Amino acid sequence: MLVFRFRDDLPPGAAESVLAELETFPSRYPAMRNWRSGVNVSTRDTSMSHGFVVEFPTEQDLLDYLHSDSHERFVRERWRPVIERQAIVSLPTAGDAQPIERGHR
């Protein structure tokens, strides 16, 4: 899961171009599953303007994607120049989840 905000000083069309390229990722990275993206519609927290969620079958599939040359190039050349803020959260899949020990009953 990644949420983000574009810089305010972008030239016209820059944000749209990056968003359009993001939408091609599921076809470029076959391990991606259940891709969803869009504008933040929350009325409670508007610090981030957009986000996307994607699942990978295994943690190794995620790592392979993150360390691929094409992903690294996209982040360096297309993403970092236009993004003001971002937050990334990776959650385990149901099969990878560890039991949570609770201290309260």
PDB file of C-alpha atoms in Angstrom:
ATOM      1  CA  MET A   1       0.000   0.000   0.000  1.00  0.00           C
ATOM      2  CA  LEU A   2       1.394   3.359  -0.966  1.00  0.00           C
ATOM      3  CA  VAL A   3      -0.187   6.772  -0.369  1.00  0.00           C
ATOM      4  CA  PHE A   4       1.320   9.932  -1.757  1.00  0.00           C
ATOM      5  CA  ARG A   5       1.005  13.611  -2.608  1.00  0.00           C
ATOM      6  CA  PHE A   6       2.307  15.254  -5.761  1.00  0.00           C
ATOM      7  CA  ARG A   7       4.404  18.397  -5.544  1.00  0.00           C
ATOM      8  CA  ASP A   8       2.387  21.602  -5.997  1.00  0.00           C
ATOM      9  CA  ASP A   9       4.746  23.112  -8.578  1.00  0.00           C
ATOM     10  CA  LEU A  10       4.473  20.460 -11.301  1.00  0.00           C
ATOM     11  CA  PRO A  11       4.109  21.422 -14.939  1.00  0.00           C
ATOM     12  CA  PRO A  12       0.699  20.711 -16.497  1.00  0.00           C
ATOM     13  CA  GLY A  13       0.186  17.024 -17.244  1.00  0.00           C
ATOM     14  CA  ALA A  14       3.097  15.743 -15.150  1.00  0.00           C
ATOM     15  CA  ALA A  15       0.952  14.114 -12.449  1.00  0.00           C
ATOM     16  CA  GLU A  16      -1.433  12.629 -15.017  1.00  0.00           C
ATOM     17  CA  SER A  17       1.493  11.159 -16.932  1.00  0.00           C
ATOM     18  CA  VAL A  18       2.878   9.418 -13.841  1.00  0.00           C
ATOM     19  CA  LEU A  19      -0.587   8.145 -12.859  1.00  0.00           C
ATOM     20  CA  ALA A  20      -1.093   6.746 -16.362  1.00  0.00           C
ATOM     21  CA  GLU A  21       2.253   4.964 -16.209  1.00  0.00           C
ATOM     22  CA  LEU A  22       1.388   3.479 -12.799  1.00  0.00           C
ATOM     23  CA  GLU A  23      -1.743   1.957 -14.337  1.00  0.00           C
ATOM     24  CA  THR A  24       0.500  -0.065 -16.698  1.00  0.00           C
ATOM     25  CA  PHE A  25       2.349  -1.742 -13.826  1.00  0.00           C
ATOM     26  CA  PRO A  26       0.066  -4.795 -13.439  1.00  0.00           C
ATOM     27  CA  SER A  27       0.684  -5.733 -17.085  1.00  0.00           C
ATOM     28  CA  ARG A  28       4.429  -5.061 -16.785  1.00  0.00           C
ATOM     29  CA  TYR A  29       4.877  -6.965 -13.517  1.00  0.00           C
ATOM     30  CA  PRO A  30       2.940 -10.257 -13.767  1.00  0.00           C
ATOM     31  CA  ALA A  31       3.226 -11.054 -10.036  1.00  0.00           C
ATOM     32  CA  MET A  32       1.014  -8.067  -9.160  1.00  0.00           C
ATOM     33  CA  ARG A  33      -2.510  -8.991  -8.070  1.00  0.00           C
ATOM     34  CA  ASN A  34      -5.624  -6.991  -7.156  1.00  0.00           C
ATOM     35  CA  TRP A  35      -4.246  -3.588  -8.199  1.00  0.00           C
ATOM     36  CA  ARG A  36      -6.399  -0.649  -7.122  1.00  0.00           C
ATOM     37  CA  SER A  37      -5.512   3.023  -7.360  1.00  0.00           C
ATOM     38  CA  GLY A  38      -7.171   6.373  -7.132  1.00  0.00           C
ATOM     39  CA  VAL A  39      -7.663   9.752  -5.535  1.00  0.00           C
ATOM     40  CA  ASN A  40      -7.936   9.976  -1.753  1.00  0.00           C
ATOM     41  CA  VAL A  41     -11.640  10.530  -1.008  1.00  0.00           C
ATOM     42  CA  SER A  42     -11.219  10.721   2.769  1.00  0.00           C
ATOM     43  CA  THR A  43     -12.663  13.756   4.503  1.00  0.00           C
ATOM     44  CA  ARG A  44     -10.733  12.916   7.685  1.00  0.00           C
ATOM     45  CA  ASP A  45      -7.142  13.033   6.437  1.00  0.00           C
ATOM     46  CA  THR A  46      -6.228  14.840   3.243  1.00  0.00           C
ATOM     47  CA  SER A  47      -2.471  14.914   3.770  1.00  0.00           C
ATOM     48  CA  MET A  48      -2.078  12.454   0.886  1.00  0.00           C
ATOM     49  CA  SER A  49      -3.870  12.990  -2.413  1.00  0.00           C
ATOM     50  CA  HIS A  50      -3.589   9.553  -4.065  1.00  0.00           C
ATOM     51  CA  GLY A  51      -2.842   5.952  -3.311  1.00  0.00           C
ATOM     52  CA  PHE A  52      -2.594   2.445  -4.626  1.00  0.00           C
ATOM     53  CA  VAL A  53      -2.854  -1.035  -3.198  1.00  0.00           C
ATOM     54  CA  VAL A  54      -1.404  -4.149  -4.767  1.00  0.00           C
ATOM     55  CA  GLU A  55      -0.898  -7.712  -3.610  1.00  0.00           C
ATOM     56  CA  PHE A  56       1.960 -10.075  -4.371  1.00  0.00           C
ATOM     57  CA  PRO A  57       1.718 -13.860  -3.973  1.00  0.00           C
ATOM     58  CA  THR A  58       4.877 -13.983  -1.836  1.00  0.00           C
ATOM     59  CA  GLU A  59       7.253 -11.626  -0.115  1.00  0.00           C
ATOM     60  CA  GLN A  60       9.923 -12.723  -2.603  1.00  0.00           C
ATOM     61  CA  ASP A  61       7.691 -11.597  -5.501  1.00  0.00           C
ATOM     62  CA  LEU A  62       7.428  -8.178  -3.843  1.00  0.00           C
ATOM     63  CA  LEU A  63      11.191  -7.997  -3.351  1.00  0.00           C
ATOM     64  CA  ASP A  64      11.827  -9.057  -6.961  1.00  0.00           C
ATOM     65  CA  TYR A  65       9.575  -6.230  -8.151  1.00  0.00           C
ATOM     66  CA  LEU A  66      11.120  -3.640  -5.816  1.00  0.00           C
ATOM     67  CA  HIS A  67      14.664  -4.518  -6.863  1.00  0.00           C
ATOM     68  CA  SER A  68      13.999  -4.831 -10.593  1.00  0.00           C
ATOM     69  CA  ASP A  69      15.901  -2.462 -12.867  1.00  0.00           C
ATOM     70  CA  SER A  70      12.693  -1.114 -14.393  1.00  0.00           C
ATOM     71  CA  HIS A  71      11.162  -0.295 -10.991  1.00  0.00           C
ATOM     72  CA  GLU A  72      14.349   1.352  -9.756  1.00  0.00           C
ATOM     73  CA  ARG A  73      14.531   3.424 -12.951  1.00  0.00           C
ATOM     74  CA  PHE A  74      10.877   4.496 -12.635  1.00  0.00           C
ATOM     75  CA  VAL A  75      11.391   5.579  -9.024  1.00  0.00           C
ATOM     76  CA  ARG A  76      14.569   7.490  -9.815  1.00  0.00           C
ATOM     77  CA  GLU A  77      13.521   9.148 -13.070  1.00  0.00           C
ATOM     78  CA  ARG A  78       9.733   9.524 -12.873  1.00  0.00           C
ATOM     79  CA  TRP A  79       8.564   9.192  -9.238  1.00  0.00           C
ATOM     80  CA  ARG A  80      10.984  11.138  -7.046  1.00  0.00           C
ATOM     81  CA  PRO A  81      10.935  14.306  -9.191  1.00  0.00           C
ATOM     82  CA  VAL A  82       7.134  14.705  -8.828  1.00  0.00           C
ATOM     83  CA  ILE A  83       6.307  13.386  -5.341  1.00  0.00           C
ATOM     84  CA  GLU A  84       6.220  15.664  -2.308  1.00  0.00           C
ATOM     85  CA  ARG A  85       5.373  13.031   0.328  1.00  0.00           C
ATOM     86  CA  GLN A  86       4.680   9.322   0.488  1.00  0.00           C
ATOM     87  CA  ALA A  87       4.058   6.550   2.974  1.00  0.00           C
ATOM     88  CA  ILE A  88       4.443   2.840   2.277  1.00  0.00           C
ATOM     89  CA  VAL A  89       2.961  -0.038   4.258  1.00  0.00           C
ATOM     90  CA  SER A  90       3.587  -3.705   3.507  1.00  0.00           C
ATOM     91  CA  LEU A  91       1.369  -6.254   5.198  1.00  0.00           C
ATOM     92  CA  PRO A  92       1.900 -10.007   5.261  1.00  0.00           C
ATOM     93  CA  THR A  93      -0.413 -12.216   3.255  1.00  0.00           C
ATOM     94  CA  ALA A  94      -2.854 -14.404   5.164  1.00  0.00           C
ATOM     95  CA  GLY A  95      -0.530 -17.387   4.752  1.00  0.00           C
ATOM     96  CA  ASP A  96       2.461 -15.400   6.011  1.00  0.00           C
ATOM     97  CA  ALA A  97       0.762 -13.771   8.982  1.00  0.00           C
ATOM     98  CA  GLN A  98       2.231 -14.524  12.366  1.00  0.00           C
ATOM     99  CA  PRO A  99      -0.089 -14.907  15.348  1.00  0.00           C
ATOM    100  CA  ILE A 100      -0.350 -11.746  17.411  1.00  0.00           C
ATOM    101  CA  GLU A 101       0.216 -12.225  21.092  1.00  0.00           C
ATOM    102  CA  ARG A 102      -2.104 -10.077  23.094  1.00  0.00           C
ATOM    103  CA  GLY A 103      -1.326  -8.923  26.587  1.00  0.00           C
ATOM    104  CA  HIS A 104      -4.964  -8.141  27.401  1.00  0.00           C
ATOM    105  CA  ARG A 105      -7.976 -10.385  27.778  1.00  0.00           C
TER     106      ARG A 105
END
